[in-house]
Amino acid sequence: MSSIIYTVSSGLTFWSLTEALGRHRALSQTSSPESLESVPYQVPRPTFRNQDIPPQSYSPPLFDLNQSEQFNLYRLAIGDSVNVIVQDFPEFSFAGAIDPEGQIRVPFLGKISLVGLTLDEVQTKIAYELSQSYLQEEPEVIAVLGTPRPVQLTVLGEVFRPGYYFFNPGITLNNLLVSVGGSTPRADLRSIIVRRRLVDGTELEERVDLYSPLVEGQRLPEFRLQGGDTVIVSKLEAGQQDYDQTLIARTNLAQPSITVRVLIPDDRSGGVAIRSITLRNGSTFLDAAATLPPNIPLLTEEEVTLLRFDPEQGRVVTQGLNPIKTVESLDVTQYVTLRDQDVIVVSRTLLGKVYAAFRILTRPIRDLFSFTSFFLNFTDTFDD
């Protein structure tokens, strides 16, 4: 029954858009309407359960390279290989990898479990076992990490592509963010939680701040991740005024590009033309104007309107922009930083048609997904 209702609802939405917005056809960089290249976009769906992500108010201890001893330790696991040298007793020295059972074969001693141990603890354990079985005193043992295991990570929260990943050993937290597509506009880089479970079931958690070093012009902390870690990028609390999202958008820690759509009236057909453009994250309205070809009149005498879904308010918000004032007067109030899935509407008449279509939707726009779907359906309609 629910699938039938959804199908009927989608059909009504499709019909409403067609009736409210009229005839649609592509606007290209040339005079040919068939050359439009629309940028497809799919809003990422949640990958994990909500209970996997701690509440916004949760704040474990802040990571400090000099004081966070437990997180600085490398603990062995399946796939690591170690080289062990027993001073004065070379017959007891060995090298090998920890097998899928978490053990490694040691000469004379047989298989020994090393999972969860640090290299110092490996040295202590091997020396103790040898003294108990073959030597009168504990020998001097040196353990060195041979080939480290691949880093398997779980990435949650406000990143562009959450999920499960494998990386080469030694990956840092800031490189991880780049690899998963960057943080979303809702991310709070002051609170990135790293969760690490030890072999005895103990769970370590610390918070890493990548925002403050950027603001203060300092070097980012070298937080090296290990296999099995869970990284959670916290969500920015509503109303945060002391967080410079524009600064973050212009770094490589945020998603590198955004999609912005431009709607303009098509005088030749009496309908609407739409253009999807890809911009570098952190771009302004003026950057969008410079990206568009000359036959798309974004810089007009008429005021244009920016449509954006605001997740804090849970609704679509608007902002009027004056293109000519932006260019001629260099009015800084017009240098609005664009966000992913923003829509720029040229002409008040067209804006009224869009609002009319909003009002007759059978399913109101209550999130970014439905806001984006509104214009994706519009694009699909006019592509067909």
Short mmCIF file of C-alpha atoms in Angstrom, two decimals:
data_model
loop_
_atom_site.label_atom_id
_atom_site.label_comp_id
_atom_site.label_asym_id
_atom_site.label_seq_id
_atom_site.Cartn_x
_atom_site.Cartn_y
_atom_site.Cartn_z
CA MET A 1 0.00 0.00 0.00
CA SER A 2 2.80 2.45 0.91
CA SER A 3 4.52 1.87 -2.44
CA ILE A 4 1.24 2.61 -4.27
CA ILE A 5 0.76 5.84 -2.33
CA TYR A 6 4.35 6.88 -3.07
CA THR A 7 3.91 6.16 -6.79
CA VAL A 8 0.70 8.21 -6.94
CA SER A 9 2.36 11.02 -4.96
CA SER A 10 5.34 11.06 -7.32
CA GLY A 11 2.99 11.20 -10.32
CA LEU A 12 1.12 14.15 -8.85
CA THR A 13 4.41 15.94 -8.19
CA PHE A 14 5.50 15.35 -11.79
CA TRP A 15 2.15 16.67 -13.12
CA SER A 16 2.24 19.70 -10.78
CA LEU A 17 5.68 20.75 -11.94
CA THR A 18 4.69 20.40 -15.57
CA GLU A 19 1.57 22.50 -15.13
CA ALA A 20 3.15 25.16 -12.87
CA LEU A 21 6.39 25.73 -14.71
CA GLY A 22 5.19 25.28 -18.28
CA ARG A 23 7.32 24.14 -21.15
CA HIS A 24 10.93 23.27 -20.37
CA ARG A 25 13.84 22.95 -22.71
CA ALA A 26 17.59 23.11 -22.42
CA LEU A 27 19.69 26.23 -22.61
CA SER A 28 23.16 25.52 -23.98
CA GLN A 29 26.29 27.53 -24.49
CA THR A 30 25.44 27.68 -28.19
CA SER A 31 22.14 28.16 -29.94
CA SER A 32 21.47 24.40 -29.99
CA PRO A 33 19.01 23.36 -27.25
CA GLU A 34 20.21 19.73 -27.42
CA SER A 35 23.72 20.51 -26.10
CA LEU A 36 22.78 21.06 -22.45
CA GLU A 37 24.93 19.06 -20.07
CA SER A 38 23.09 18.75 -16.81
CA VAL A 39 25.16 17.80 -13.77
CA PRO A 40 23.59 14.77 -12.07
CA TYR A 41 23.62 14.75 -8.31
CA GLN A 42 22.52 12.25 -5.72
CA VAL A 43 22.24 13.30 -2.10
CA PRO A 44 24.08 10.68 -0.02
CA ARG A 45 21.83 8.52 2.07
CA PRO A 46 22.76 7.72 5.71
CA THR A 47 25.07 4.70 5.81
CA PHE A 48 24.91 3.99 9.51
CA ARG A 49 22.38 3.89 12.29
CA ASN A 50 21.83 7.05 14.32
CA GLN A 51 22.91 5.31 17.52
CA ASP A 52 26.40 4.84 16.03
CA ILE A 53 26.92 8.61 16.13
CA PRO A 54 27.25 10.28 19.56
CA PRO A 55 25.05 13.29 20.38
CA GLN A 56 26.30 16.80 19.65
CA SER A 57 26.92 17.52 23.32
CA TYR A 58 29.32 14.56 23.65
CA SER A 59 32.94 15.70 23.97
CA PRO A 60 35.71 13.23 24.90
CA PRO A 61 39.21 14.47 25.89
CA LEU A 62 41.02 16.61 23.32
CA PHE A 63 43.88 14.84 21.55
CA ASP A 64 47.34 16.14 22.40
CA LEU A 65 50.36 14.70 20.61
CA ASN A 66 52.51 14.89 23.74
CA GLN A 67 49.96 13.68 26.27
CA SER A 68 47.65 11.22 24.49
CA GLU A 69 49.92 8.26 25.16
CA GLN A 70 47.41 5.51 24.42
CA PHE A 71 46.57 6.90 20.99
CA ASN A 72 50.25 7.31 20.14
CA LEU A 73 50.91 3.59 20.67
CA TYR A 74 50.85 1.22 17.73
CA ARG A 75 49.13 -2.05 18.65
CA LEU A 76 49.66 -5.16 16.58
CA ALA A 77 46.84 -6.96 14.82
CA ILE A 78 46.27 -9.57 12.14
CA GLY A 79 48.36 -8.78 9.06
CA ASP A 80 51.23 -7.02 10.85
CA SER A 81 54.69 -8.51 10.43
CA VAL A 82 57.42 -8.13 13.06
CA ASN A 83 61.16 -8.76 13.23
CA VAL A 84 62.43 -9.94 16.63
CA ILE A 85 66.13 -10.07 17.50
CA VAL A 86 67.29 -11.84 20.66
CA GLN A 87 70.68 -10.45 21.64
CA ASP A 88 73.45 -13.08 22.11
CA PHE A 89 71.00 -15.85 21.14
CA PRO A 90 70.46 -15.61 17.38
CA GLU A 91 68.84 -19.04 17.28
CA PHE A 92 65.80 -17.52 19.01
CA SER A 93 65.48 -14.57 16.61
CA PHE A 94 62.64 -14.66 14.09
CA ALA A 95 60.54 -12.68 11.64
CA GLY A 96 56.99 -13.29 10.48
CA ALA A 97 53.42 -12.05 10.09
CA ILE A 98 50.54 -12.45 12.51
CA ASP A 99 48.23 -15.08 11.04
CA PRO A 100 44.39 -14.90 10.81
CA GLU A 101 44.20 -16.55 14.24
CA GLY A 102 46.18 -13.68 15.74
CA GLN A 103 49.32 -15.75 16.37
CA ILE A 104 52.89 -15.85 15.12
CA ARG A 105 55.30 -18.79 15.06
CA VAL A 106 58.34 -18.41 17.34
CA PRO A 107 61.34 -20.78 17.17
CA PHE A 108 61.25 -23.34 20.01
CA LEU A 109 58.27 -21.66 21.64
CA GLY A 110 55.71 -22.48 18.95
CA LYS A 111 52.75 -20.18 18.25
CA ILE A 112 52.30 -17.12 20.46
CA SER A 113 49.51 -14.51 20.36
CA LEU A 114 50.71 -10.94 19.81
CA VAL A 115 47.41 -9.26 18.90
CA GLY A 116 46.82 -6.06 20.85
CA LEU A 117 50.40 -5.74 22.06
CA THR A 118 52.79 -2.86 21.48
CA LEU A 119 56.33 -3.52 20.32
CA ASP A 120 57.60 -2.91 23.86
CA GLU A 121 55.13 -5.46 25.17
CA VAL A 122 56.26 -7.95 22.50
CA GLN A 123 59.85 -7.56 23.72
CA THR A 124 58.79 -8.15 27.32
CA LYS A 125 56.65 -11.19 26.44
CA ILE A 126 59.28 -12.94 24.31
CA ALA A 127 62.00 -12.34 26.91
CA TYR A 128 59.76 -13.72 29.66
CA GLU A 129 58.76 -16.84 27.68
CA LEU A 130 62.38 -17.63 26.80
CA SER A 131 63.53 -17.22 30.41
CA GLN A 132 60.78 -19.55 31.59
CA SER A 133 61.60 -22.32 29.12
CA TYR A 134 65.22 -22.14 27.93
CA LEU A 135 67.31 -19.39 29.54
CA GLN A 136 68.26 -18.69 33.13
CA GLU A 137 67.70 -14.94 32.77
CA GLU A 138 65.56 -12.79 30.55
CA PRO A 139 67.53 -11.89 27.42
CA GLU A 140 67.61 -8.52 25.72
CA VAL A 141 65.00 -8.55 22.95
CA ILE A 142 64.48 -5.99 20.20
CA ALA A 143 61.15 -6.02 18.29
CA VAL A 144 60.73 -3.97 15.12
CA LEU A 145 57.62 -3.54 13.01
CA GLY A 146 58.22 -5.06 9.59
CA THR A 147 55.29 -4.51 7.21
CA PRO A 148 52.30 -2.85 8.87
CA ARG A 149 48.79 -4.05 8.05
CA PRO A 150 46.41 -2.05 5.82
CA VAL A 151 44.32 0.46 7.73
CA GLN A 152 40.63 -0.51 7.79
CA LEU A 153 38.47 2.39 8.96
CA THR A 154 34.83 3.20 9.59
CA VAL A 155 33.96 6.82 8.78
CA LEU A 156 30.72 8.31 10.14
CA GLY A 157 29.02 11.66 10.49
CA GLU A 158 29.37 14.79 8.41
CA VAL A 159 31.56 13.62 5.55
CA PHE A 160 30.60 13.52 1.90
CA ARG A 161 31.10 9.74 1.53
CA PRO A 162 30.73 7.88 4.85
CA GLY A 163 31.48 4.17 4.81
CA TYR A 164 34.11 1.47 5.30
CA TYR A 165 37.56 2.06 3.81
CA PHE A 166 40.98 0.48 3.41
CA PHE A 167 44.02 2.76 3.31
CA ASN A 168 47.77 2.36 3.24
CA PRO A 169 49.51 2.39 6.62
CA GLY A 170 50.33 5.76 8.14
CA ILE A 171 47.29 7.70 6.92
CA THR A 172 46.57 10.81 8.98
CA LEU A 173 43.19 12.19 9.94
CA ASN A 174 43.36 15.20 7.65
CA ASN A 175 44.36 13.01 4.69
CA LEU A 176 41.42 10.73 5.50
CA LEU A 177 38.97 13.63 5.15
CA VAL A 178 40.36 14.44 1.73
CA SER A 179 40.11 10.79 0.66
CA VAL A 180 36.41 10.45 1.61
CA GLY A 181 35.37 13.53 -0.36
CA GLY A 182 35.76 16.11 2.40
CA SER A 183 33.45 17.31 5.15
CA THR A 184 29.91 18.55 4.54
CA PRO A 185 28.82 22.16 5.18
CA ARG A 186 27.27 20.94 8.45
CA ALA A 187 30.52 19.49 9.84
CA ASP A 188 32.17 20.78 13.00
CA LEU A 189 35.90 20.18 12.51
CA ARG A 190 36.53 21.21 16.12
CA SER A 191 35.08 17.90 17.20
CA ILE A 192 36.25 14.87 15.22
CA ILE A 193 35.96 11.83 17.46
CA VAL A 194 38.28 8.86 16.98
CA ARG A 195 37.15 5.63 18.62
CA ARG A 196 39.57 2.71 19.09
CA ARG A 197 38.69 -0.66 20.63
CA LEU A 198 41.47 -2.62 22.35
CA VAL A 199 41.76 -6.41 22.36
CA ASP A 200 40.44 -6.61 25.94
CA GLY A 201 37.25 -4.74 24.96
CA THR A 202 38.37 -1.37 26.33
CA GLU A 203 37.25 1.52 24.15
CA LEU A 204 39.43 4.61 23.78
CA GLU A 205 37.97 7.88 22.51
CA GLU A 206 39.56 11.24 21.92
CA ARG A 207 38.52 14.41 20.13
CA VAL A 208 40.67 15.99 17.44
CA ASP A 209 40.39 19.69 16.57
CA LEU A 210 41.34 20.51 12.98
CA TYR A 211 39.54 23.87 12.94
CA SER A 212 41.53 25.89 15.48
CA PRO A 213 44.93 25.29 13.79
CA LEU A 214 43.46 26.55 10.50
CA VAL A 215 42.14 29.73 12.11
CA GLU A 216 45.36 30.33 14.02
CA GLY A 217 47.63 29.53 11.08
CA GLN A 218 49.22 26.55 12.79
CA ARG A 219 50.14 23.09 11.58
CA LEU A 220 47.42 20.44 11.71
CA PRO A 221 47.95 17.74 14.34
CA GLU A 222 49.59 14.56 13.01
CA PHE A 223 46.97 12.08 14.18
CA ARG A 224 47.85 8.72 12.62
CA LEU A 225 45.00 6.26 12.35
CA GLN A 226 45.20 2.53 12.92
CA GLY A 227 43.26 -0.41 11.55
CA GLY A 228 39.89 -0.80 13.25
CA ASP A 229 39.51 2.89 14.18
CA THR A 230 36.14 4.60 13.86
CA VAL A 231 36.19 8.26 12.85
CA ILE A 232 33.11 10.39 13.57
CA VAL A 233 32.88 13.95 12.22
CA SER A 234 30.47 15.82 14.51
CA LYS A 235 27.59 17.98 13.32
CA LEU A 236 27.73 21.72 13.83
CA GLU A 237 25.17 22.85 16.38
CA ALA A 238 22.50 25.27 15.22
CA GLY A 239 23.25 28.96 15.73
CA GLN A 240 27.04 28.66 15.98
CA GLN A 241 28.33 32.16 15.22
CA ASP A 242 32.00 31.57 16.03
CA TYR A 243 32.57 28.99 13.31
CA ASP A 244 33.82 30.23 9.93
CA GLN A 245 32.22 27.87 7.42
CA THR A 246 33.49 29.94 4.50
CA LEU A 247 37.07 29.39 5.64
CA ILE A 248 36.56 25.62 5.83
CA ALA A 249 34.85 25.54 2.43
CA ARG A 250 38.00 26.93 0.84
CA THR A 251 40.29 24.26 2.30
CA ASN A 252 40.85 20.72 1.07
CA LEU A 253 39.15 19.40 4.22
CA ALA A 254 35.73 20.20 2.73
CA GLN A 255 34.12 18.62 -0.32
CA PRO A 256 36.05 20.02 -3.30
CA SER A 257 33.15 21.09 -5.50
CA ILE A 258 29.50 22.07 -5.33
CA THR A 259 26.60 21.99 -7.76
CA VAL A 260 24.58 25.17 -8.34
CA ARG A 261 21.56 25.51 -10.62
CA VAL A 262 20.52 28.62 -12.53
CA LEU A 263 16.90 29.07 -13.69
CA ILE A 264 16.11 31.73 -16.29
CA PRO A 265 13.05 32.41 -18.47
CA ASP A 266 13.33 31.29 -22.07
CA ASP A 267 11.75 34.06 -24.11
CA ARG A 268 11.81 32.06 -27.33
CA SER A 269 9.62 29.28 -25.97
CA GLY A 270 7.85 31.04 -23.14
CA GLY A 271 9.11 28.35 -20.79
CA VAL A 272 12.05 27.92 -18.48
CA ALA A 273 15.71 27.13 -19.09
CA ILE A 274 17.93 25.53 -16.46
CA ARG A 275 21.68 25.25 -16.20
CA SER A 276 23.62 23.12 -13.71
CA ILE A 277 27.18 24.26 -13.05
CA THR A 278 29.99 22.83 -10.95
CA LEU A 279 32.02 25.29 -8.87
CA ARG A 280 34.89 25.02 -6.47
CA ASN A 281 33.65 24.85 -2.90
CA GLY A 282 33.78 28.30 -1.33
CA SER A 283 32.82 30.06 -4.58
CA THR A 284 30.70 33.20 -4.44
CA PHE A 285 27.79 34.47 -6.49
CA LEU A 286 30.24 36.46 -8.58
CA ASP A 287 32.20 33.26 -9.36
CA ALA A 288 28.99 31.68 -10.63
CA ALA A 289 28.33 34.68 -12.85
CA ALA A 290 31.86 34.46 -14.29
CA THR A 291 31.48 30.73 -14.98
CA LEU A 292 28.32 31.03 -17.06
CA PRO A 293 28.57 31.69 -20.82
CA PRO A 294 27.61 35.14 -22.16
CA ASN A 295 24.26 33.92 -23.52
CA ILE A 296 23.02 33.24 -19.98
CA PRO A 297 22.14 36.71 -18.67
CA LEU A 298 22.90 36.31 -14.98
CA LEU A 299 24.38 39.80 -14.76
CA THR A 300 21.18 41.68 -15.54
CA GLU A 301 19.54 44.85 -14.32
CA GLU A 302 16.86 42.74 -12.67
CA GLU A 303 17.41 41.41 -9.18
CA VAL A 304 17.98 37.67 -8.95
CA THR A 305 17.02 35.41 -6.05
CA LEU A 306 19.08 32.75 -4.29
CA LEU A 307 17.07 29.73 -3.09
CA ARG A 308 18.62 27.53 -0.43
CA PHE A 309 17.36 24.84 1.90
CA ASP A 310 18.40 25.77 5.44
CA PRO A 311 18.67 22.60 7.59
CA GLU A 312 18.67 24.66 10.81
CA GLN A 313 15.30 26.21 9.98
CA GLY A 314 14.01 23.16 8.14
CA ARG A 315 12.74 25.19 5.19
CA VAL A 316 13.68 26.95 1.96
CA VAL A 317 15.11 30.44 2.50
CA THR A 318 15.66 33.18 -0.06
CA GLN A 319 18.08 36.06 -0.53
CA GLY A 320 17.84 38.80 -3.11
CA LEU A 321 21.02 39.63 -5.05
CA ASN A 322 21.80 42.59 -7.26
CA PRO A 323 24.21 41.48 -10.01
CA ILE A 324 25.01 44.93 -11.34
CA LYS A 325 25.64 46.27 -7.83
CA THR A 326 27.96 43.36 -7.20
CA VAL A 327 30.13 44.10 -10.22
CA GLU A 328 30.04 47.89 -10.46
CA SER A 329 30.00 48.91 -6.81
CA LEU A 330 32.01 45.95 -5.45
CA ASP A 331 29.40 45.67 -2.70
CA VAL A 332 30.77 43.07 -0.26
CA THR A 333 27.25 42.29 0.96
CA GLN A 334 26.62 40.75 -2.45
CA TYR A 335 29.61 38.41 -2.23
CA VAL A 336 27.49 35.55 -0.94
CA THR A 337 29.30 32.23 -0.55
CA LEU A 338 27.32 29.58 -2.38
CA ARG A 339 26.51 26.13 -1.00
CA ASP A 340 25.94 22.80 -2.63
CA GLN A 341 22.54 22.54 -4.34
CA ASP A 342 21.82 26.29 -4.22
CA VAL A 343 19.45 27.55 -6.91
CA ILE A 344 19.71 31.00 -8.53
CA VAL A 345 16.46 32.22 -10.08
CA VAL A 346 16.50 35.07 -12.61
CA SER A 347 13.22 37.02 -12.95
CA ARG A 348 10.56 37.63 -10.33
CA THR A 349 7.95 36.13 -12.62
CA LEU A 350 9.85 32.85 -12.73
CA LEU A 351 10.33 32.96 -8.97
CA GLY A 352 6.57 33.26 -8.55
CA LYS A 353 6.07 30.16 -10.71
CA VAL A 354 8.56 28.21 -8.61
CA TYR A 355 6.78 29.24 -5.40
CA ALA A 356 3.46 28.22 -6.93
CA ALA A 357 4.89 24.80 -7.69
CA PHE A 358 6.19 24.56 -4.09
CA ARG A 359 2.72 25.25 -2.71
CA ILE A 360 0.94 22.57 -4.71
CA LEU A 361 3.43 19.80 -3.99
CA THR A 362 1.76 16.80 -2.37
CA ARG A 363 4.89 16.21 -0.25
CA PRO A 364 6.26 19.46 1.24
CA ILE A 365 9.96 20.25 1.03
CA ARG A 366 11.31 19.49 4.49
CA ASP A 367 14.93 18.45 3.82
CA LEU A 368 17.75 18.93 1.35
CA PHE A 369 16.90 15.68 -0.41
CA SER A 370 13.36 16.78 -1.29
CA PHE A 371 14.62 20.26 -2.24
CA THR A 372 17.16 18.73 -4.63
CA SER A 373 14.63 16.20 -5.95
CA PHE A 374 12.29 19.04 -6.87
CA PHE A 375 14.81 20.45 -9.33
CA LEU A 376 16.14 17.04 -10.40
CA ASN A 377 12.61 16.05 -11.43
CA PHE A 378 12.35 19.33 -13.24
CA THR A 379 15.62 18.58 -15.07
CA ASP A 380 14.49 15.04 -15.89
CA THR A 381 11.23 16.38 -17.23
CA PHE A 382 12.93 18.70 -19.58
CA ASP A 383 15.60 16.22 -20.62
CA ASP A 384 12.86 13.84 -21.76
#
